[in-house]
PDB file of C-alpha atoms in Angstrom:
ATOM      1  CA  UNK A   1       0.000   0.000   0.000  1.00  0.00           C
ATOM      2  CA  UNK A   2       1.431   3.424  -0.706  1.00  0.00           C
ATOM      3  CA  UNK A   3       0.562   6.067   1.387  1.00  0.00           C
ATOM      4  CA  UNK A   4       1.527   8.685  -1.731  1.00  0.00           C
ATOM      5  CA  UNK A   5       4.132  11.136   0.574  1.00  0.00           C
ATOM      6  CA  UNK A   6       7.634  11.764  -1.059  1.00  0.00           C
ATOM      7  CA  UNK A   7      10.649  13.884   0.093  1.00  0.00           C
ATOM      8  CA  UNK A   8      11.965  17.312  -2.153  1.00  0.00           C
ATOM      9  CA  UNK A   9      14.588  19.361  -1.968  1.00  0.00           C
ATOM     10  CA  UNK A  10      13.348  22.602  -1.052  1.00  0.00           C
ATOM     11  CA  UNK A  11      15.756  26.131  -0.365  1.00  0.00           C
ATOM     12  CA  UNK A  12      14.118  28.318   2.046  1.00  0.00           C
ATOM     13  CA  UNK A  13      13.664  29.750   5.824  1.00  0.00           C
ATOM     14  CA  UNK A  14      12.967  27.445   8.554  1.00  0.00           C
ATOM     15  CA  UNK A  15      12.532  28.445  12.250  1.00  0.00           C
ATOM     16  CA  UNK A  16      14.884  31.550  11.298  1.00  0.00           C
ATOM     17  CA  UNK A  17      18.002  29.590   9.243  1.00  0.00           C
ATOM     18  CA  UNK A  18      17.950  30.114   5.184  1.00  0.00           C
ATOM     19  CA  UNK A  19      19.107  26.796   3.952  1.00  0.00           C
ATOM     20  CA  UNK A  20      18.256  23.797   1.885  1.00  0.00           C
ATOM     21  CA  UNK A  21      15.948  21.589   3.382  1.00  0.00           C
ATOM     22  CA  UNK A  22      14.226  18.419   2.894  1.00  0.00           C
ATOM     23  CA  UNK A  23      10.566  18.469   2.729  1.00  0.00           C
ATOM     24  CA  UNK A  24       7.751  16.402   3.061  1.00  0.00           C
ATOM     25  CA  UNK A  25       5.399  16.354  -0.791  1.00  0.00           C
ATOM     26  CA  UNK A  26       2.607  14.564  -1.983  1.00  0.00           C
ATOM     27  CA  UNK A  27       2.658  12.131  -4.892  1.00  0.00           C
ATOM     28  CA  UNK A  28       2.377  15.138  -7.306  1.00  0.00           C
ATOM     29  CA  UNK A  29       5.453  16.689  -5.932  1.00  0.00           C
ATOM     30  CA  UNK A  30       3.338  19.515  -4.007  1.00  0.00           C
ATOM     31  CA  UNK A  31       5.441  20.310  -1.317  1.00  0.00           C
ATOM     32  CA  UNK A  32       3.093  19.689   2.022  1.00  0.00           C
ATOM     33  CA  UNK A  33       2.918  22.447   4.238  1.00  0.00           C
ATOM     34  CA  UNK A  34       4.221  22.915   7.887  1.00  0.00           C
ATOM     35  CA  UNK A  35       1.724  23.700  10.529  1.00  0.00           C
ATOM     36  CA  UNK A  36       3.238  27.127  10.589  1.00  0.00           C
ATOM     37  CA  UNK A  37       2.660  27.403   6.671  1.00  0.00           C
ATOM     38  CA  UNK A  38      -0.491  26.644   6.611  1.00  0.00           C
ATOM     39  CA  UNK A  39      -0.998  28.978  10.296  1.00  0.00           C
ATOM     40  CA  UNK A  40      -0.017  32.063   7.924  1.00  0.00           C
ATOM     41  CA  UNK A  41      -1.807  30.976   4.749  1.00  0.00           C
ATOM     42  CA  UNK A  42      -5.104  30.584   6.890  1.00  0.00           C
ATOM     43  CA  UNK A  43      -4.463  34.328   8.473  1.00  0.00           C
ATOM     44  CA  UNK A  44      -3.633  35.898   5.121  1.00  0.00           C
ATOM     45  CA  UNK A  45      -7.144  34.164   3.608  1.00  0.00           C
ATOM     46  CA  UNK A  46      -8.808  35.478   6.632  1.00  0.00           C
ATOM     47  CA  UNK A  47      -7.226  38.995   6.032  1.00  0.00           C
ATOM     48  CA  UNK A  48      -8.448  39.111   2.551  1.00  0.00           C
ATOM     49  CA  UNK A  49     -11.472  37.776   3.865  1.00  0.00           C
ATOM     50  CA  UNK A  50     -12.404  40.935   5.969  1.00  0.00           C
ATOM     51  CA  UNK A  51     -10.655  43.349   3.224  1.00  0.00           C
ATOM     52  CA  UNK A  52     -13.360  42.197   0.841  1.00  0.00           C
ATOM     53  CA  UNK A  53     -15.966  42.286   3.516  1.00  0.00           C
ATOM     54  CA  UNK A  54     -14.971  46.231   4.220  1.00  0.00           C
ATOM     55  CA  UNK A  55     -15.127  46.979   0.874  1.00  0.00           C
ATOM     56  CA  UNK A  56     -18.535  45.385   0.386  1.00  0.00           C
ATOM     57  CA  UNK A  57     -19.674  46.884   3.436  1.00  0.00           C
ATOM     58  CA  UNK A  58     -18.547  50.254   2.038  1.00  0.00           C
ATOM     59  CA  UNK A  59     -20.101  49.384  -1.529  1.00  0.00           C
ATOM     60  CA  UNK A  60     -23.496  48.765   0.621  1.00  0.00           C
ATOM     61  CA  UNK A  61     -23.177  52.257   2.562  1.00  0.00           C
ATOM     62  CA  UNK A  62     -22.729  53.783  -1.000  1.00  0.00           C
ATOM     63  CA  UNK A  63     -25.816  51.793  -2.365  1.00  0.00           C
ATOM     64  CA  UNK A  64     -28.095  52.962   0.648  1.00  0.00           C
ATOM     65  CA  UNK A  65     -27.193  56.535   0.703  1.00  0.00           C
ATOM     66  CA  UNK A  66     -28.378  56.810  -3.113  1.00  0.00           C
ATOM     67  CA  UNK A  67     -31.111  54.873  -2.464  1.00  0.00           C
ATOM     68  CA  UNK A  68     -32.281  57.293   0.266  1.00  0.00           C
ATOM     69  CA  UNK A  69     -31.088  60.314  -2.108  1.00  0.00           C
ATOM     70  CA  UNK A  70     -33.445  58.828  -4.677  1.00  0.00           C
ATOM     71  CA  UNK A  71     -36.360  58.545  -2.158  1.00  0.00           C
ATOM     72  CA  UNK A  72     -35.548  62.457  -1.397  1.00  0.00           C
ATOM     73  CA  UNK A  73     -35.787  63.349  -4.877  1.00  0.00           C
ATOM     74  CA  UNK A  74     -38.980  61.168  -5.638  1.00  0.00           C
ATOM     75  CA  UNK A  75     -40.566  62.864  -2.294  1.00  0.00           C
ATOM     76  CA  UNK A  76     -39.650  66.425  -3.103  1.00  0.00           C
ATOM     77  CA  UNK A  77     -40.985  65.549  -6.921  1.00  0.00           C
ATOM     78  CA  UNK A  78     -44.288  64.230  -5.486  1.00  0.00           C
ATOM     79  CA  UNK A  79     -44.434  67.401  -3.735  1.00  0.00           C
ATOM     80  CA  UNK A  80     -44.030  69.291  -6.832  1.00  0.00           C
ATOM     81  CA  UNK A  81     -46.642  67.714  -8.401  1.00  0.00           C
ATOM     82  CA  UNK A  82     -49.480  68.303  -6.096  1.00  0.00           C
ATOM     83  CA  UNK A  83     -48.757  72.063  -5.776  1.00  0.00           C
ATOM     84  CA  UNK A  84     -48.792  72.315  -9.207  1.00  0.00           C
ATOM     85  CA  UNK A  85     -52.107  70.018  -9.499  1.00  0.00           C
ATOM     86  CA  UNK A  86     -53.532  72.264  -6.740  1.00  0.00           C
ATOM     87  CA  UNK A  87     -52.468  75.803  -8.356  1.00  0.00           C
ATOM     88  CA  UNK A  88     -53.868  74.255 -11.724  1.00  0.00           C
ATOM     89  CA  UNK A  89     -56.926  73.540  -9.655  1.00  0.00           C
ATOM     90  CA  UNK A  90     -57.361  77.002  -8.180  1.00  0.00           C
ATOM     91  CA  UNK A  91     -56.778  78.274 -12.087  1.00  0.00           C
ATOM     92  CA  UNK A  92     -60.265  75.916 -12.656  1.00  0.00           C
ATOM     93  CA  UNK A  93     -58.528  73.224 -14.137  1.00  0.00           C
ATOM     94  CA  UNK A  94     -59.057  70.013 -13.568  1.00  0.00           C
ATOM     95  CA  UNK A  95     -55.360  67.917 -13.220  1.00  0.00           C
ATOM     96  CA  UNK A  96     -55.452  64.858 -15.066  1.00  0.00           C
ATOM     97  CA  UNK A  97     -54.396  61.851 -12.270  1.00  0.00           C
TER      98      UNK A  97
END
């Protein structure tokens, strides 16, 4: 039975010393991670995680405020309208609904 783990060559930092190491990989040569490794990988993810959530968060602020700025506008244009329905009524006119 193979269990598919292999051993690479690999040149990089470990526990503070630059050197060549030998590393655990998988049968496809992907080097398998250290518990460390995958530690930072997992923060970084998370970090990009709440980036994107503080941008969509700010994208949603945006969204609202024109919403309510378009609410404003349809309110004040409502208003419009019935003054000018009611001046067009006290001319004798009857505003067409």
């Amino acid at each position: 039975q193979r269990l598919g783990l292999g051993l690479m060559l690999w040149e990089g930092t470990f526990e503070g010393r630059h050197d060549r190491w030998l590393r655990w990989c998988d049968s496809d040569k992907n080097m398998i991670l250290t518990g460390f490794e995958r530690a930072a990988l997992t923060e970084k993810c998370a970090e990009k995680a709440e980036v994107r959530a503080e941008k969509a968060e700010v994208r949603a602020e945006k969204a609202q405020v024109r919403a309510e700025k378009a609410e404003e506008m349809a309110a004040a244009e409502r208003r419009r309208a019935e003054k000018l329905a009611q001046r067009l009524k006290e001319l004798g006119i009857e505003p067409e609904e």
